[in-house]
Short mmCIF file of C-alpha atoms in Angstrom, two decimals:
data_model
loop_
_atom_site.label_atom_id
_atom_site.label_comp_id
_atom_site.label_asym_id
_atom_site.label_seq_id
_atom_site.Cartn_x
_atom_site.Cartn_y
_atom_site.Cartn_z
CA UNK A 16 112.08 73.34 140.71
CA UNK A 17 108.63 74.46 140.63
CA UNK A 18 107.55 77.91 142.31
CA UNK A 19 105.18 75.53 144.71
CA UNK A 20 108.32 74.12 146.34
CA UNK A 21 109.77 77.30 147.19
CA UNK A 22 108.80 79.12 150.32
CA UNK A 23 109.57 82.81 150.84
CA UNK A 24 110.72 83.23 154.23
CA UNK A 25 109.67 86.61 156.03
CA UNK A 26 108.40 87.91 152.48
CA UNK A 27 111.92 88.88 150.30
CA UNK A 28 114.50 90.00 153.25
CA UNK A 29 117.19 89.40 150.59
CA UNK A 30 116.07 92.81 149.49
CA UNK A 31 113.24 94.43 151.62
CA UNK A 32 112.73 94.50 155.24
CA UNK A 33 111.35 91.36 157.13
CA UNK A 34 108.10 90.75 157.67
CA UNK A 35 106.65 93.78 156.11
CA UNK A 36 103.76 94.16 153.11
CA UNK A 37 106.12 95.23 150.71
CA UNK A 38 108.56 92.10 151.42
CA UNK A 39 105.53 89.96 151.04
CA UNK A 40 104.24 92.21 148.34
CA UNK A 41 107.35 92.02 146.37
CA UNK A 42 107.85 87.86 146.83
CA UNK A 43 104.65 87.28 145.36
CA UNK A 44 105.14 89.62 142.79
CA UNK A 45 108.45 87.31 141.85
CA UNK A 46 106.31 84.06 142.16
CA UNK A 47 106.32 83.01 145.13
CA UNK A 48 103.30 80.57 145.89
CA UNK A 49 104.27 80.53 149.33
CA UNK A 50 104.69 82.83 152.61
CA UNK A 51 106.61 82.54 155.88
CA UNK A 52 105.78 84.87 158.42
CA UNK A 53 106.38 85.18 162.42
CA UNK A 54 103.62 86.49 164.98
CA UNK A 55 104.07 88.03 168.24
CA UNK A 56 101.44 89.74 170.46
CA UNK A 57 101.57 93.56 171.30
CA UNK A 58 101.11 94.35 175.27
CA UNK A 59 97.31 95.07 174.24
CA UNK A 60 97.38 91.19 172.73
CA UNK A 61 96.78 92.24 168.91
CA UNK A 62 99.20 90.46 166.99
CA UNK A 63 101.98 91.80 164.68
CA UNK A 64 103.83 90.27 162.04
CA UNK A 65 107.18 90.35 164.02
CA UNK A 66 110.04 87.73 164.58
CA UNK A 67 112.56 89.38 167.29
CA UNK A 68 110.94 89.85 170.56
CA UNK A 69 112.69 93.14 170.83
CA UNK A 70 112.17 96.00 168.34
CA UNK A 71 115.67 96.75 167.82
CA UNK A 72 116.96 95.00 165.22
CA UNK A 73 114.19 95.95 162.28
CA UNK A 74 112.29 99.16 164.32
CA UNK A 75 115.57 100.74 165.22
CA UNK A 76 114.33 101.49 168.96
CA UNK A 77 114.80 99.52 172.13
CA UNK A 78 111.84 97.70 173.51
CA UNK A 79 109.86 94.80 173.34
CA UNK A 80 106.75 93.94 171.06
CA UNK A 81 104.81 92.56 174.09
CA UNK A 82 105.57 95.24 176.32
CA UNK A 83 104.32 97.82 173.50
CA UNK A 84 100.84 99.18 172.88
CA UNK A 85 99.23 98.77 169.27
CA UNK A 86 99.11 102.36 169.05
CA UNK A 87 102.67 103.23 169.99
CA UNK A 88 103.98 100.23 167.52
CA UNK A 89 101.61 101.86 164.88
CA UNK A 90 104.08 105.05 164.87
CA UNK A 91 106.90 102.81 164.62
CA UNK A 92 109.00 101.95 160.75
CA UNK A 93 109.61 98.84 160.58
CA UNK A 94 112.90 99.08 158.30
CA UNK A 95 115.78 97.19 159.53
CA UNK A 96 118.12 99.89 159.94
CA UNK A 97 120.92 98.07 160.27
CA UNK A 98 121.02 96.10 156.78
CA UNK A 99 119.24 99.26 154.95
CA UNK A 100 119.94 102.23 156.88
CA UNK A 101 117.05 105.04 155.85
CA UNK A 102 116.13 103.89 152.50
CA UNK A 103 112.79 102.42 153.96
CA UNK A 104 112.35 104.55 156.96
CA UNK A 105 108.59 104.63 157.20
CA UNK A 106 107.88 101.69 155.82
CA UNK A 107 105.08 100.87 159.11
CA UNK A 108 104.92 97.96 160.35
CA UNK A 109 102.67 95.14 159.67
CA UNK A 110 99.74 94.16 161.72
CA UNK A 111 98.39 90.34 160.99
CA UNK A 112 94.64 91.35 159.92
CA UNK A 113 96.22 93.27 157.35
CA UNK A 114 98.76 90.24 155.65
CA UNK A 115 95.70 88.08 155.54
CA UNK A 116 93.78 90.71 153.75
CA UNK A 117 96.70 90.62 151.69
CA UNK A 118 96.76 86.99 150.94
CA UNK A 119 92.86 86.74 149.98
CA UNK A 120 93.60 89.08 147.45
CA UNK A 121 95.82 85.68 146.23
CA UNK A 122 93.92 82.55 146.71
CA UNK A 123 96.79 80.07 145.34
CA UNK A 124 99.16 81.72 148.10
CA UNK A 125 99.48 79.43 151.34
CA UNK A 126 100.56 81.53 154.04
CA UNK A 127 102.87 79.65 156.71
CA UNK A 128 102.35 81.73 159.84
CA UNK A 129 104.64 80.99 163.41
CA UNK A 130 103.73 81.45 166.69
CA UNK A 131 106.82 82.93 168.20
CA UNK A 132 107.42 81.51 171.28
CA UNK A 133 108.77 84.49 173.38
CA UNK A 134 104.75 85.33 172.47
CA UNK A 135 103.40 82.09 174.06
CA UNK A 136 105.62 82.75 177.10
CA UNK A 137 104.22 86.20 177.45
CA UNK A 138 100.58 85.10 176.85
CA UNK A 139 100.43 81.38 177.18
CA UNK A 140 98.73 79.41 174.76
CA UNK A 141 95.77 79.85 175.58
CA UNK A 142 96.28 83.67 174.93
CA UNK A 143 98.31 83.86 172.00
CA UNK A 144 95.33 81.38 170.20
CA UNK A 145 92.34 83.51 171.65
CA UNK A 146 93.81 86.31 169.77
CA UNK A 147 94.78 84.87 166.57
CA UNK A 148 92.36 81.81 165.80
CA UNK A 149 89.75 84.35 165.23
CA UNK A 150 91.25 85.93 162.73
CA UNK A 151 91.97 82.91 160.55
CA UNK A 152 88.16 81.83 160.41
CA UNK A 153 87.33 81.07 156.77
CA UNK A 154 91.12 81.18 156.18
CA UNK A 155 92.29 77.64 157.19
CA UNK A 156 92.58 76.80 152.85
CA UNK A 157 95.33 79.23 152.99
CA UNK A 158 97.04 79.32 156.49
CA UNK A 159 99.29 77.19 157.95
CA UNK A 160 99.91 77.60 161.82
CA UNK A 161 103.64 76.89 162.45
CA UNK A 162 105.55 76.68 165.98
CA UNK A 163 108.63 75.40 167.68
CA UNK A 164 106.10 74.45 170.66
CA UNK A 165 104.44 71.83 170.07
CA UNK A 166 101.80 72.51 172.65
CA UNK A 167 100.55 75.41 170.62
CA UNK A 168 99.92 73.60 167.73
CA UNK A 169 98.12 70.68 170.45
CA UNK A 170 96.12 73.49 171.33
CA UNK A 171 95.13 74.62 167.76
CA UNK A 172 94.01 71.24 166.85
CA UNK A 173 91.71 70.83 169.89
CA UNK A 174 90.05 73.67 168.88
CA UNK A 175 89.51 72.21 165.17
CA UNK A 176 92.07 74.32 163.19
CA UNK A 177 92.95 71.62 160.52
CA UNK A 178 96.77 72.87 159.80
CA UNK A 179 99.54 72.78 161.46
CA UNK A 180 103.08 72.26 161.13
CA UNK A 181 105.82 71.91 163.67
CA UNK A 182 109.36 72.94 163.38
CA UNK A 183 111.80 70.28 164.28
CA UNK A 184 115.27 70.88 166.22
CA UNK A 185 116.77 67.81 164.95
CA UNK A 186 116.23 64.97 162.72
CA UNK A 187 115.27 62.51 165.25
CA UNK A 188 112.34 64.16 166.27
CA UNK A 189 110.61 63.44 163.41
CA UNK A 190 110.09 60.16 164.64
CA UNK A 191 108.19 61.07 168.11
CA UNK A 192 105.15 60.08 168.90
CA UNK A 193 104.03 63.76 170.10
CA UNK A 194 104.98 64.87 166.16
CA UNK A 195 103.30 61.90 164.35
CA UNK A 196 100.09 62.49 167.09
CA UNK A 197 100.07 65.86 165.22
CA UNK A 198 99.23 64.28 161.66
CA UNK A 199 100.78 67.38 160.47
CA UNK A 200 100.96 68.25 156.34
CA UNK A 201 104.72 69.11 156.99
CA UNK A 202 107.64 69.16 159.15
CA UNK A 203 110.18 72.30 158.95
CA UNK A 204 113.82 71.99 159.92
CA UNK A 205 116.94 73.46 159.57
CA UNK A 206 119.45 71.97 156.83
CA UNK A 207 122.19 72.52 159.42
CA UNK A 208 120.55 69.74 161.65
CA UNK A 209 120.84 67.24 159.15
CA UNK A 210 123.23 64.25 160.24
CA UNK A 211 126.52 64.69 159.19
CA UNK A 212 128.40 62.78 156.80
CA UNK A 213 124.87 60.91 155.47
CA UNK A 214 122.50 61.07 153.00
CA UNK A 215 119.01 61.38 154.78
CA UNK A 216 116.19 59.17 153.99
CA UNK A 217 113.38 61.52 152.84
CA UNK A 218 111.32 59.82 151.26
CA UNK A 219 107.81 59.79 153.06
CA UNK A 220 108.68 62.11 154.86
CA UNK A 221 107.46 65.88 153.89
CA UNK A 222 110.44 68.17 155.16
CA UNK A 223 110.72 72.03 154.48
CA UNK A 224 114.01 72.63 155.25
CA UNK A 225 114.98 77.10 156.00
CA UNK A 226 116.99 79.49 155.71
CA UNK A 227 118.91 77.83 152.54
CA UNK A 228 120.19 80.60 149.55
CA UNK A 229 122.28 78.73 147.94
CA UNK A 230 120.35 77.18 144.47
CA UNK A 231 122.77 74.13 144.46
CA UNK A 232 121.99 73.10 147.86
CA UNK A 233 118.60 73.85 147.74
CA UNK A 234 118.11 71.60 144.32
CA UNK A 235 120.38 68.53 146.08
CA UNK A 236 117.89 68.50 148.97
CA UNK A 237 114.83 68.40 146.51
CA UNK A 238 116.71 65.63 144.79
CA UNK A 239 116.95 63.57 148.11
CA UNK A 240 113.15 64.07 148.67
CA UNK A 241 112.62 67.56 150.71
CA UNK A 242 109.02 68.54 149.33
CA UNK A 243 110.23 72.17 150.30
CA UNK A 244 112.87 74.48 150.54
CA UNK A 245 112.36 77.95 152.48
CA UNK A 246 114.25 80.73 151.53
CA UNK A 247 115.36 84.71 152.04
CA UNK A 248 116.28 85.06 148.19
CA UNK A 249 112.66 83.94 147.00
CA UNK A 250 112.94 85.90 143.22
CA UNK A 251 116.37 84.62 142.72
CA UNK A 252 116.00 81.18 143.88
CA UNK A 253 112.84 80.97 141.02
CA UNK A 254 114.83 82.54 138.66
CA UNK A 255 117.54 80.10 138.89
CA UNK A 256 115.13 77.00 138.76
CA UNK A 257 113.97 78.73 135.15
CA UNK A 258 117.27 79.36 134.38
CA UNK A 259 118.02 75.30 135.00
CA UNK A 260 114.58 73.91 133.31
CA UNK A 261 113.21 73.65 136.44
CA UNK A 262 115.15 71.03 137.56
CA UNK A 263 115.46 69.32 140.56
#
């Protein structure tokens, strides 16, 4: 399986913190060709490469990201105490102007970036996009905008950004009208939601399908006709696609 079919979800959290440089650093350093990464809005309305609404869980302090300035989430690590304890206290957290400098140092990356919806229900749409279309001018080649809420990505195309992907809750949705009225590049899903007990009929359709670690299953969905798989163990997952001839 070629490195273009893997996605590296939230950089390399198999190993580094989530959504931070050096996760996103580190998964392009093992080959990935593509980035996942989550946006919310700080109370000022910059926005932060952050999935959890609250800052517990990877900051280590109670809060939430839209209820906290720039400035105080500048002086904040962003190091996921609970999985790593110290070892990357300090590690600061990342601010979305500085992951797409990032990815124009790598022009063959394609960054899949998703509007958290705790965000849009802070903001509204019209908010959350006022604050980060701006920042993707000259960047559309490379960026992806990815949401749950389908009015979000609605809104993005009505103001002429070309790319945009929704994430599914089920397999029948694929079929909607509101998706197909999209013409979206890709659909992303979770493998879990897959009908039981039946082999799905990919073909045509271009599914990513998340949060899957495990090379066998990963390889099996390629072979029914996912054109993605998105993953936490990005290094290890190319590594064992070597390893196999890059089979699918």
């Amino acid at each position: 399986m070629e490195a273009c079919h893997w996605i590296a979800h939230r950089g390399y959290p198999a190993h580094y913190p989530e959504n931070t440089l050096l996760g996103f650093a580190k998964a392009v350093e093992a080959g990935a060709l593509n980035l996942e990464c989550d946006i919310q809005l700080s109370r000022d309305g910059c926005p932060v490469v952050f999935h959890d609404a609250s800052l517990l869980r990877l900051c280590g302090v109670p809060g939430l990201v839209h209820e906290t300035t720039l400035a105080e989430l500048r002086g904040l690590s962003a190091f996921e105490p609970g999985r790593f304890g110290t070892r990357f206290q300090g590690n600061r957290l990342l601010e979305l102007t500085d992951l797409l400098s990032f990815i124009r140092r790598y022009p063959d990356v394609t960054l899949y970036l998703e509007i958290k919806r705790s965000a849009i229900k802070a903001f509204g749409v019209t908010g959350v996009l006022d604050r980060v279309l701006p920042l993707l001018t000259g960047l559309s080649g490379q960026v992806v905008i990815i949401s749950f809420s389908i009015f979000v990505l609605q809104a993005a195309r009505k103001r002429g950004y070309p790319r945009v992907a929704p994430v599914i809750r089920h397999w029948g949705q694929r079929m909607s009208r509101t998706v197909e009225a999209l013409g979206a590049e890709l659909l992303l899903m979770s493998y879990k939601r897959l009908p039981l007990g039946v082999k799905p009929d990919l073909e045509g359709v271009p599914v990513a399908f998340y949060e899957i670690s495990d090379y066998a299953l990963a390889a099996r969905l390629r072979q029914w006709g996912a054109c993605m798989i998105e993953t936490d163990s990005i290094g290890e997952m190319i590594s064992a696609s070597v390893a196999g001839g890059g089979e699918e």
